[in-house]
Short mmCIF file of N, CA and C in Angstrom, two decimals:
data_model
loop_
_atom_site.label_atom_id
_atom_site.label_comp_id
_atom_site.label_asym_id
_atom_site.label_seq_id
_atom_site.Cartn_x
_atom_site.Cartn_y
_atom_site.Cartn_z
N UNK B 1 -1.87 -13.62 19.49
CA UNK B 1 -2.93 -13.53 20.47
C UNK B 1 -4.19 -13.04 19.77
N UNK B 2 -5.12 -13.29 20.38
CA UNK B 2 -6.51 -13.39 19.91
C UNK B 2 -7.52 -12.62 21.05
N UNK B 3 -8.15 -11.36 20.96
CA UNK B 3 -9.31 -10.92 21.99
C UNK B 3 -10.14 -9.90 21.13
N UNK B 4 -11.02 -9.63 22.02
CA UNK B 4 -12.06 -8.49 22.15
C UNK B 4 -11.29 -7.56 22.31
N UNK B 5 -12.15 -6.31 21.69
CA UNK B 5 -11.79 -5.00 22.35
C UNK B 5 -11.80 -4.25 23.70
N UNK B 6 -12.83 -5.26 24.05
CA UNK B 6 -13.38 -5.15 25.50
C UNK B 6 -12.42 -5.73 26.21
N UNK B 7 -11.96 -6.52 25.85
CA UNK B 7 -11.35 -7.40 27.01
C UNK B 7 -9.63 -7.17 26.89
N UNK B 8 -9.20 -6.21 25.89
CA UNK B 8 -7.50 -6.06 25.41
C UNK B 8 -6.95 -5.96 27.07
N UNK B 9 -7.69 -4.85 27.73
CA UNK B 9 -6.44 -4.54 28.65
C UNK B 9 -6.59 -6.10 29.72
N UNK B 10 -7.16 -6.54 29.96
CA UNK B 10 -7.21 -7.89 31.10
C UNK B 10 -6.26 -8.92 30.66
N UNK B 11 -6.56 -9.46 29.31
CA UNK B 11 -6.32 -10.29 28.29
C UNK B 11 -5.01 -10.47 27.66
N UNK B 12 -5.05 -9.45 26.78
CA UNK B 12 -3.75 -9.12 25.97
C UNK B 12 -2.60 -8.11 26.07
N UNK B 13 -2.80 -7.13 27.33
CA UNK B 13 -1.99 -6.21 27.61
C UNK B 13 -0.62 -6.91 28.52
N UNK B 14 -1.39 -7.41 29.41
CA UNK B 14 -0.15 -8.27 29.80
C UNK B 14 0.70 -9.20 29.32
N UNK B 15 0.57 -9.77 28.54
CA UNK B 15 1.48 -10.75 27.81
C UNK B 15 1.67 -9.57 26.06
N UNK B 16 1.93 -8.55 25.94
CA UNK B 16 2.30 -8.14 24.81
C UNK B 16 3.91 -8.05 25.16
N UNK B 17 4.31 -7.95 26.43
CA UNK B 17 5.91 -7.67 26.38
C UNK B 17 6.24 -9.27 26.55
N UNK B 18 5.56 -10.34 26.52
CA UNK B 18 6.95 -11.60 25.99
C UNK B 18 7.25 -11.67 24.86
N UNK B 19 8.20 -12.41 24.79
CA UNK B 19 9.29 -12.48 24.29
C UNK B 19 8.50 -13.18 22.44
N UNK B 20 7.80 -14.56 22.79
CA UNK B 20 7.02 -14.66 21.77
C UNK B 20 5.80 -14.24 20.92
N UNK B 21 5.56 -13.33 21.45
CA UNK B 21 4.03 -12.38 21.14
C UNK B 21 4.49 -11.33 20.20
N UNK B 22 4.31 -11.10 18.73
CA UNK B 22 4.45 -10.39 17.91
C UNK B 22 3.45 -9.23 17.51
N UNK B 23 1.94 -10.01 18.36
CA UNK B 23 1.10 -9.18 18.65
C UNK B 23 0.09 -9.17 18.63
N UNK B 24 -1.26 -8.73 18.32
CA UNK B 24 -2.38 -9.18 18.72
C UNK B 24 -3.45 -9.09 17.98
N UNK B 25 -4.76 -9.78 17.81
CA UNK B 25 -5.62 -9.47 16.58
C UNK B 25 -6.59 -8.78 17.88
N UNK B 26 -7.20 -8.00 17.48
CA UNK B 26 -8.03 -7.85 17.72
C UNK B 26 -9.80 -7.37 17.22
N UNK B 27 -11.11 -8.09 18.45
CA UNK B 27 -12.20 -7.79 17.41
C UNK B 27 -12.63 -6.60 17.75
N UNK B 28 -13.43 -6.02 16.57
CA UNK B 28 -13.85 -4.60 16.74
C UNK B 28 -15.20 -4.96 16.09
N UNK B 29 -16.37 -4.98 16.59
CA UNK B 29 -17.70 -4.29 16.34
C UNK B 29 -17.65 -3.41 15.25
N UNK B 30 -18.52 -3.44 14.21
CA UNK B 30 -18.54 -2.24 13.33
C UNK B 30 -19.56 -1.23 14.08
N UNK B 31 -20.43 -1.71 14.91
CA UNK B 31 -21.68 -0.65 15.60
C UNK B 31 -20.30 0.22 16.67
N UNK B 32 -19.33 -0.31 16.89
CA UNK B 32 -18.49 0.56 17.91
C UNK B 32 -17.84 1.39 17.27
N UNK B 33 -17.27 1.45 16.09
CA UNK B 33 -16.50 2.73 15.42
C UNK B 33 -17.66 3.36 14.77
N UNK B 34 -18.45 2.84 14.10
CA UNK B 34 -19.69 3.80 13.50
C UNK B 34 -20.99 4.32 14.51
N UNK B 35 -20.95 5.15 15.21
CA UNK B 35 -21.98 4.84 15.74
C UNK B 35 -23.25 5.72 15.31
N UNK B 36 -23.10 6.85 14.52
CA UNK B 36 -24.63 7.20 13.67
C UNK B 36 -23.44 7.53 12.28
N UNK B 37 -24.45 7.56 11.02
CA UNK B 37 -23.71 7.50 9.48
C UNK B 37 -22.84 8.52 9.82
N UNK B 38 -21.77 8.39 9.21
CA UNK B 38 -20.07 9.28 9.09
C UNK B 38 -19.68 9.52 10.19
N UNK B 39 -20.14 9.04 11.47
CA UNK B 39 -19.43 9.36 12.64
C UNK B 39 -19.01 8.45 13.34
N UNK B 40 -17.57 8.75 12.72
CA UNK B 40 -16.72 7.65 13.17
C UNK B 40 -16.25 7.63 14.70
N UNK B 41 -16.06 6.99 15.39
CA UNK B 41 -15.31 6.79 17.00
C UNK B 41 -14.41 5.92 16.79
N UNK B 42 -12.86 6.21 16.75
CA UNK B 42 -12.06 5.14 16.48
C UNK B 42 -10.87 5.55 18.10
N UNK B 43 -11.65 6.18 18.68
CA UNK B 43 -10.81 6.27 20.25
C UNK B 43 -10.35 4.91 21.19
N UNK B 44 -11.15 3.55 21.22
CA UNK B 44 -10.90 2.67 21.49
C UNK B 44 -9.55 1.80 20.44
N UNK B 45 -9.78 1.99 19.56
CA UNK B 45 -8.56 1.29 18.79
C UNK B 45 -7.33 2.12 19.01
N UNK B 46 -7.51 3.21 18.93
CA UNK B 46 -6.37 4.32 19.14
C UNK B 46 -5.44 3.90 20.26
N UNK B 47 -6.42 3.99 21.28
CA UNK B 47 -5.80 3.79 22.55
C UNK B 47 -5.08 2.33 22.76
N UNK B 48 -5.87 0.97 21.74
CA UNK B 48 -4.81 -0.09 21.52
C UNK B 48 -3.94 0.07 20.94
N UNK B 49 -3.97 0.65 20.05
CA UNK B 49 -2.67 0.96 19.16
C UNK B 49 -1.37 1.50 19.51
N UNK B 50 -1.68 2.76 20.59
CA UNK B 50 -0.50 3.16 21.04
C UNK B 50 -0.17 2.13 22.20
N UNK B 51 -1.14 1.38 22.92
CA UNK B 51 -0.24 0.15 24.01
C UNK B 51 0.84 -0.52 23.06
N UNK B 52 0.12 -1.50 21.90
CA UNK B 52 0.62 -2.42 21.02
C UNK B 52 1.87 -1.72 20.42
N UNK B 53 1.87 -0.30 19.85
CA UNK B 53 2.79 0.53 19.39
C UNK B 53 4.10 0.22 20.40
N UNK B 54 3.96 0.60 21.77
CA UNK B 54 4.63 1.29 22.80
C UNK B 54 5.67 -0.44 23.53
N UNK B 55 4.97 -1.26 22.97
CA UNK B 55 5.70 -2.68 23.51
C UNK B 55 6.64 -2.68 21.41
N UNK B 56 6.65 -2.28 20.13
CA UNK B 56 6.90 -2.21 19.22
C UNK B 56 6.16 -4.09 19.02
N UNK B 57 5.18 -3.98 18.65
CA UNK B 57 4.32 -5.54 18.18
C UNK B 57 3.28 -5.00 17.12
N UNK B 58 2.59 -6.14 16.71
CA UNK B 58 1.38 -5.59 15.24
C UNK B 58 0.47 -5.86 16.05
N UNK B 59 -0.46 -4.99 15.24
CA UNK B 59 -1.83 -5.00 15.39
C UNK B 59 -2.93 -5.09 14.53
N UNK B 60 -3.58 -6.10 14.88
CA UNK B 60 -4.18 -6.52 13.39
C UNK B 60 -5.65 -6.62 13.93
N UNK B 61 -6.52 -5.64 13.43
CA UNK B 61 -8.08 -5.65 13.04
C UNK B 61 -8.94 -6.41 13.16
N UNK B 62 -9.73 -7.22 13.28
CA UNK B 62 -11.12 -8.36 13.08
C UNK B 62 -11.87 -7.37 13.24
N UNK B 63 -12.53 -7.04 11.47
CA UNK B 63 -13.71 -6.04 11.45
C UNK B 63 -15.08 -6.97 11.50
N UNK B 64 -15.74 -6.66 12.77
CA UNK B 64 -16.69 -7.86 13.15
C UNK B 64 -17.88 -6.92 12.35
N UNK B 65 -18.63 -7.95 11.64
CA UNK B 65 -19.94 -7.26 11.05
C UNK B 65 -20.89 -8.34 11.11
N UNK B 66 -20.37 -9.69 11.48
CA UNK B 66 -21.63 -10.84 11.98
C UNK B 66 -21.36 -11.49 13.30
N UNK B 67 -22.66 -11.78 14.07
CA UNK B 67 -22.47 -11.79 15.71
C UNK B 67 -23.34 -13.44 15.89
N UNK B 68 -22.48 -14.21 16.59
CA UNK B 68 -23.27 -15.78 17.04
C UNK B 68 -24.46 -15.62 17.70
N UNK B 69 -24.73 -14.46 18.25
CA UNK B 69 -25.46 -14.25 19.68
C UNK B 69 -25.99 -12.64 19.60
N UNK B 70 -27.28 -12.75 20.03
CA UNK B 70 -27.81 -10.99 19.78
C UNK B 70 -27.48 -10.61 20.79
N UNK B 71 -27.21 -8.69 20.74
CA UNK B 71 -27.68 -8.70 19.84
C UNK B 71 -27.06 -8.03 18.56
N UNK B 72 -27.09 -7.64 17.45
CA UNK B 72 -26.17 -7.43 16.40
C UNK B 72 -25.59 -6.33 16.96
N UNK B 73 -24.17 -6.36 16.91
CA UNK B 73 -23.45 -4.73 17.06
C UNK B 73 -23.20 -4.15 15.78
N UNK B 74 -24.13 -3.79 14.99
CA UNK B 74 -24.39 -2.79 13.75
C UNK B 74 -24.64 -1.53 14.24
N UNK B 75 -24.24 -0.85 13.09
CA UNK B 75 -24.59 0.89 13.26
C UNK B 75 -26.04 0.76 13.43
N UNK B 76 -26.85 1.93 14.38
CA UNK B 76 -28.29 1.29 14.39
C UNK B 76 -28.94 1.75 12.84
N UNK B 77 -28.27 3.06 12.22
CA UNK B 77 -29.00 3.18 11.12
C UNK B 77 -28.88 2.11 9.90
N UNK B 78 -28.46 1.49 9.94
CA UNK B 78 -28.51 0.06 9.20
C UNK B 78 -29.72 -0.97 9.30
N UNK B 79 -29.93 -1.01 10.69
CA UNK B 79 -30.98 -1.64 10.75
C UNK B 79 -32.42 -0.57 11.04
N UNK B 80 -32.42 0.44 10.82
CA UNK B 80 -33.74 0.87 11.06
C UNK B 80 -33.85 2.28 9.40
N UNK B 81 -33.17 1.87 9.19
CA UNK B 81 -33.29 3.30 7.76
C UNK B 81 -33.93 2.37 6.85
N UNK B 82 -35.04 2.07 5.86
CA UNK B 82 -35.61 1.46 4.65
C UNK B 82 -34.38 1.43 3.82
N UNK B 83 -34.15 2.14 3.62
CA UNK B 83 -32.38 2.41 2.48
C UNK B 83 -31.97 0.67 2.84
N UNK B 84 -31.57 0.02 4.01
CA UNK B 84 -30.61 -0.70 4.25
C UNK B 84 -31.72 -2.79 4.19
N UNK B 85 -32.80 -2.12 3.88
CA UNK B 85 -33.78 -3.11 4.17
C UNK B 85 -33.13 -4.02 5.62
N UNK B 86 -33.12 -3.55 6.48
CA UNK B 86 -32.69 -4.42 7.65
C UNK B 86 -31.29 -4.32 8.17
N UNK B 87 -30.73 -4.15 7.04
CA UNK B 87 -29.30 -4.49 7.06
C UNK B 87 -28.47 -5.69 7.44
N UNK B 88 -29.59 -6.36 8.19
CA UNK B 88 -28.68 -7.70 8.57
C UNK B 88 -29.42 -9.09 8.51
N UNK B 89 -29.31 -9.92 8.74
CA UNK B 89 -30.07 -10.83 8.17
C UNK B 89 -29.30 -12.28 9.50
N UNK B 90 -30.84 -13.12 9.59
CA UNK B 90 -30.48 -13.97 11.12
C UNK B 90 -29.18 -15.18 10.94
N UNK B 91 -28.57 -15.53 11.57
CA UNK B 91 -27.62 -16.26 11.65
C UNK B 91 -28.03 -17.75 10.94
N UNK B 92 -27.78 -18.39 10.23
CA UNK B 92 -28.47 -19.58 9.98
C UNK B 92 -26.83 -21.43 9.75
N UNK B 93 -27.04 -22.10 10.09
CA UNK B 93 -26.05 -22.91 9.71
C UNK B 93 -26.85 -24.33 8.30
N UNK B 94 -25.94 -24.83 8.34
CA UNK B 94 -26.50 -25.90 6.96
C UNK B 94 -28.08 -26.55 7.41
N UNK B 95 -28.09 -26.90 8.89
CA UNK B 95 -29.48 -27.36 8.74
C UNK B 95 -30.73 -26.05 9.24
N UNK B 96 -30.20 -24.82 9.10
CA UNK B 96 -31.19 -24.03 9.39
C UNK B 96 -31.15 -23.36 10.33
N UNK B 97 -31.96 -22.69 11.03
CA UNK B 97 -31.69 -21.61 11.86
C UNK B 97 -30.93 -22.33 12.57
N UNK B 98 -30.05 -21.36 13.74
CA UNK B 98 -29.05 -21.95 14.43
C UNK B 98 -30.24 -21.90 15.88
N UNK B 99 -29.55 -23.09 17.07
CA UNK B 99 -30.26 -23.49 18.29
C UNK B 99 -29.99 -21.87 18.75
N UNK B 100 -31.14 -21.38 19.72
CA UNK B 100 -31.35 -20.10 20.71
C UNK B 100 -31.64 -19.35 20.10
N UNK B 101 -31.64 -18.17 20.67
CA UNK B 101 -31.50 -17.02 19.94
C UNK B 101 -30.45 -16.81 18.43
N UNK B 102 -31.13 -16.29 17.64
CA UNK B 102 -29.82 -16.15 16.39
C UNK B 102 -29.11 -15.07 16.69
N UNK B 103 -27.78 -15.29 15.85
CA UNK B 103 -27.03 -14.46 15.80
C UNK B 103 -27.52 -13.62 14.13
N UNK B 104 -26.56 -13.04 13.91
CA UNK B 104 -26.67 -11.73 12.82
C UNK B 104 -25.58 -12.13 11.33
N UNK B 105 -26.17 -11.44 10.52
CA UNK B 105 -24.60 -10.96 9.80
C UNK B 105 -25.16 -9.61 9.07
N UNK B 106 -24.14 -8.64 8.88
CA UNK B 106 -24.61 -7.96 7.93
C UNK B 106 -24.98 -8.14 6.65
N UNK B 107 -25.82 -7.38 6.20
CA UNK B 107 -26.47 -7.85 4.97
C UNK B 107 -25.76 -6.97 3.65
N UNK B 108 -24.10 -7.59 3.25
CA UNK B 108 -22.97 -7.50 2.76
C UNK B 108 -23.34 -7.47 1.25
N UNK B 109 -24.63 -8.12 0.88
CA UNK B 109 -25.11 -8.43 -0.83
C UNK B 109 -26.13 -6.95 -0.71
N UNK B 110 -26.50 -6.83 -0.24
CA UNK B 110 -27.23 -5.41 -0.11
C UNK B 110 -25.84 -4.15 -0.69
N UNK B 111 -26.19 -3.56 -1.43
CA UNK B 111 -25.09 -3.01 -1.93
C UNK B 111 -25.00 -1.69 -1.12
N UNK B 112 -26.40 -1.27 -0.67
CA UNK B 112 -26.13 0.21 -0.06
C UNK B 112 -25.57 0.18 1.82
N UNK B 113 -25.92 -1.33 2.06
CA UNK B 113 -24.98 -1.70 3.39
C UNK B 113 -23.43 -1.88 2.95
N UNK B 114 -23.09 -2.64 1.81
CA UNK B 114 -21.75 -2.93 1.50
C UNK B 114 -21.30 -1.49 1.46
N UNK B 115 -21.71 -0.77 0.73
CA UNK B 115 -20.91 0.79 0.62
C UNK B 115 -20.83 1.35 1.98
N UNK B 116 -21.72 1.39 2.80
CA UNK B 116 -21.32 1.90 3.95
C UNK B 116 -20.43 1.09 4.56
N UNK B 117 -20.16 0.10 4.54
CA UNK B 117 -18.88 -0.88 4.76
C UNK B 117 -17.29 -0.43 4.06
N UNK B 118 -17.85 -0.26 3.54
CA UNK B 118 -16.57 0.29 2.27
C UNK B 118 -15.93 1.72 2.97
N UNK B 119 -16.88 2.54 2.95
CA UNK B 119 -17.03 4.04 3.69
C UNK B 119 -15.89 3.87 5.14
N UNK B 120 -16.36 2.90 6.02
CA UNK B 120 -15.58 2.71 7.35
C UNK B 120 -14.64 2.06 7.09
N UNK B 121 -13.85 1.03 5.96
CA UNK B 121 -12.83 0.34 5.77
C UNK B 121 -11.73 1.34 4.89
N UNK B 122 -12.14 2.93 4.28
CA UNK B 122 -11.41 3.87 4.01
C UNK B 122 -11.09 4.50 5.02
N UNK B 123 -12.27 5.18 5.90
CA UNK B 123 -11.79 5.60 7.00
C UNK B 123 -11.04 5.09 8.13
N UNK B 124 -10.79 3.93 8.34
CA UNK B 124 -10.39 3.38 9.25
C UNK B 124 -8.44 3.37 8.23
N UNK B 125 -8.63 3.09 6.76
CA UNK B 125 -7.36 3.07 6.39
C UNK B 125 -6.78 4.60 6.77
N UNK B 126 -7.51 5.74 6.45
CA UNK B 126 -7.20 7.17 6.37
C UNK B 126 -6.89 7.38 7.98
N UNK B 127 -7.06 7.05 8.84
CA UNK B 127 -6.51 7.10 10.46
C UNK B 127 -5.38 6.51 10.94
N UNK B 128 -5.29 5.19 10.37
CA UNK B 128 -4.38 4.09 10.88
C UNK B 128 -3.16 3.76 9.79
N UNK B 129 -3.31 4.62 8.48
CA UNK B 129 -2.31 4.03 7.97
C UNK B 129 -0.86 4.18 8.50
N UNK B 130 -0.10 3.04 8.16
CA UNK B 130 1.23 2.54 8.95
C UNK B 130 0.78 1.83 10.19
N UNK B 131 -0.01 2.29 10.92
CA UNK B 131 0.16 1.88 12.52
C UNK B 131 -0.76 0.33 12.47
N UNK B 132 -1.57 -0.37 11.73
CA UNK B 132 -2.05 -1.18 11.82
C UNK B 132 -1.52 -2.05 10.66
N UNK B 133 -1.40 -3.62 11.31
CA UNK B 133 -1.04 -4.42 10.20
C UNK B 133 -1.72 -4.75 9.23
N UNK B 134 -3.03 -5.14 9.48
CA UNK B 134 -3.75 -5.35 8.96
C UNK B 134 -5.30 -5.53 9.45
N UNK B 135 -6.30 -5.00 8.16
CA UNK B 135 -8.11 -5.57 8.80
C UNK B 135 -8.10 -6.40 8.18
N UNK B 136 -9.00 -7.46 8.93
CA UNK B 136 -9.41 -8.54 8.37
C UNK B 136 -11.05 -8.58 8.81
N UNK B 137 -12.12 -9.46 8.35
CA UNK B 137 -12.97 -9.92 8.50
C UNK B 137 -13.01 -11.41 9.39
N UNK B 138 -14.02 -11.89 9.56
CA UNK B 138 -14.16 -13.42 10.14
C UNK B 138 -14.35 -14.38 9.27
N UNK B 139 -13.62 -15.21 8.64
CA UNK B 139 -13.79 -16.58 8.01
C UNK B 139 -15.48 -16.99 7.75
N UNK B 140 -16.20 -16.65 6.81
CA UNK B 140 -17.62 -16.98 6.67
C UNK B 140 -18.08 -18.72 6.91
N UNK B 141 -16.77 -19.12 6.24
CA UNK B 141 -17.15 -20.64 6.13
C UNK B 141 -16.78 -21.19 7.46
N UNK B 142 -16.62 -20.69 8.96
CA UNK B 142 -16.26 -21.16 10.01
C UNK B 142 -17.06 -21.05 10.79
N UNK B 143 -17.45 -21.94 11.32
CA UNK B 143 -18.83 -21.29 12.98
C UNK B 143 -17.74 -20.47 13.83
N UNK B 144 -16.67 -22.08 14.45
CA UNK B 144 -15.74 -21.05 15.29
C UNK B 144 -15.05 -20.00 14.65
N UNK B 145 -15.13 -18.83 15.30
CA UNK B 145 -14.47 -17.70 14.93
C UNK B 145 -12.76 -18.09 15.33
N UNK B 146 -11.96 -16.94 14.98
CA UNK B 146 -10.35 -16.90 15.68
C UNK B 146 -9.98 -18.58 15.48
N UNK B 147 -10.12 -19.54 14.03
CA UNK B 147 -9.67 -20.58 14.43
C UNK B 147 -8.42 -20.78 14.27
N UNK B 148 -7.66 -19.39 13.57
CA UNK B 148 -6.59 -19.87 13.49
C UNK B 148 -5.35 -19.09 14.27
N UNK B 149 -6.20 -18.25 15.35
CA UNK B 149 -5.32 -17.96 15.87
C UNK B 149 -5.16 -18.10 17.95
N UNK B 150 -4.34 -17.53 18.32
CA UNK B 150 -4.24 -18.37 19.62
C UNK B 150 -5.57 -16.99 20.26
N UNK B 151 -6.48 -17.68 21.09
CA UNK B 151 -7.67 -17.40 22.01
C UNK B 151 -7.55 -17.34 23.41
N UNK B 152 -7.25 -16.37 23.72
CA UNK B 152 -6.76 -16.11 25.07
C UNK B 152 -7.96 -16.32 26.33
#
């Protein structure tokens, strides 16, 4: 299974006790666990973890750090500290900006954004180790996100 964080309990809470559901990815915002530098909030995953725990299924991460649609869910000091020059940079596809409003990505080649990336992918190991299967990121080379997994 495949959701938001927002949307676990509607979505994915109910179907974690069949029979074929091993368990669930879910996305997480990096602006939602970081929300000013070193202050972490990892109370929303927590609280998935022990549902997902409590049916015995995995739980697996999508550390979201680029968004189709504004507006970016980045830590705000990323985008407003000079340190991070922006931090994120506009959504673009092969022929150029994308139609509407752009979406985001973090600005990952920026090395002093990557370290603070780094910073929340320790901390997030130093909380969760054992209880999470795995973090993952979003497939760069994909528009659709979750393509390879089921989208509830």
């Amino acid at each position: 299974m495949y959701t938001s964080i927002g949307e676990f309990d509607a979505q994915a809470k109910p179907l974690l006790g069949r029979p074929g559901s091993d368990g669930v990815q879910v996305v997480v915002p990096w602006g939602m666990l970081e929300k000013e530098k070193n202050h972490y909030d990892f109370s929303a995953v927590d609280q998935v973890a022990r549902q997902v725990e409590s049916q015995h299924k995995k739980l697996f991460i999508q550390l979201q750090d680029r968004f189709f649609e504004p507006p970016a869910r980045l830590p705000g000091y990323l985008l407003t500290d000079p340190k991070y020059a922006g931090g994120a940079a506009p959504q673009l596809n092969n022929d150029g900006p994308v139609p509407g409003p752009p979406g985001s990505v973090a600005a990952q080649w920026n090395k002093n954004v990557r370290d603070r990336f780094q910073h929340l992918l320790k901390a997030l190991a130093q909380r969760f180790d054992g209880r999470i299967a795995s973090v993952n990121q979003p497939d760069v080379n994909r528009h659709n996100e979750g393509q390879d997994s089921l989208h509830l």
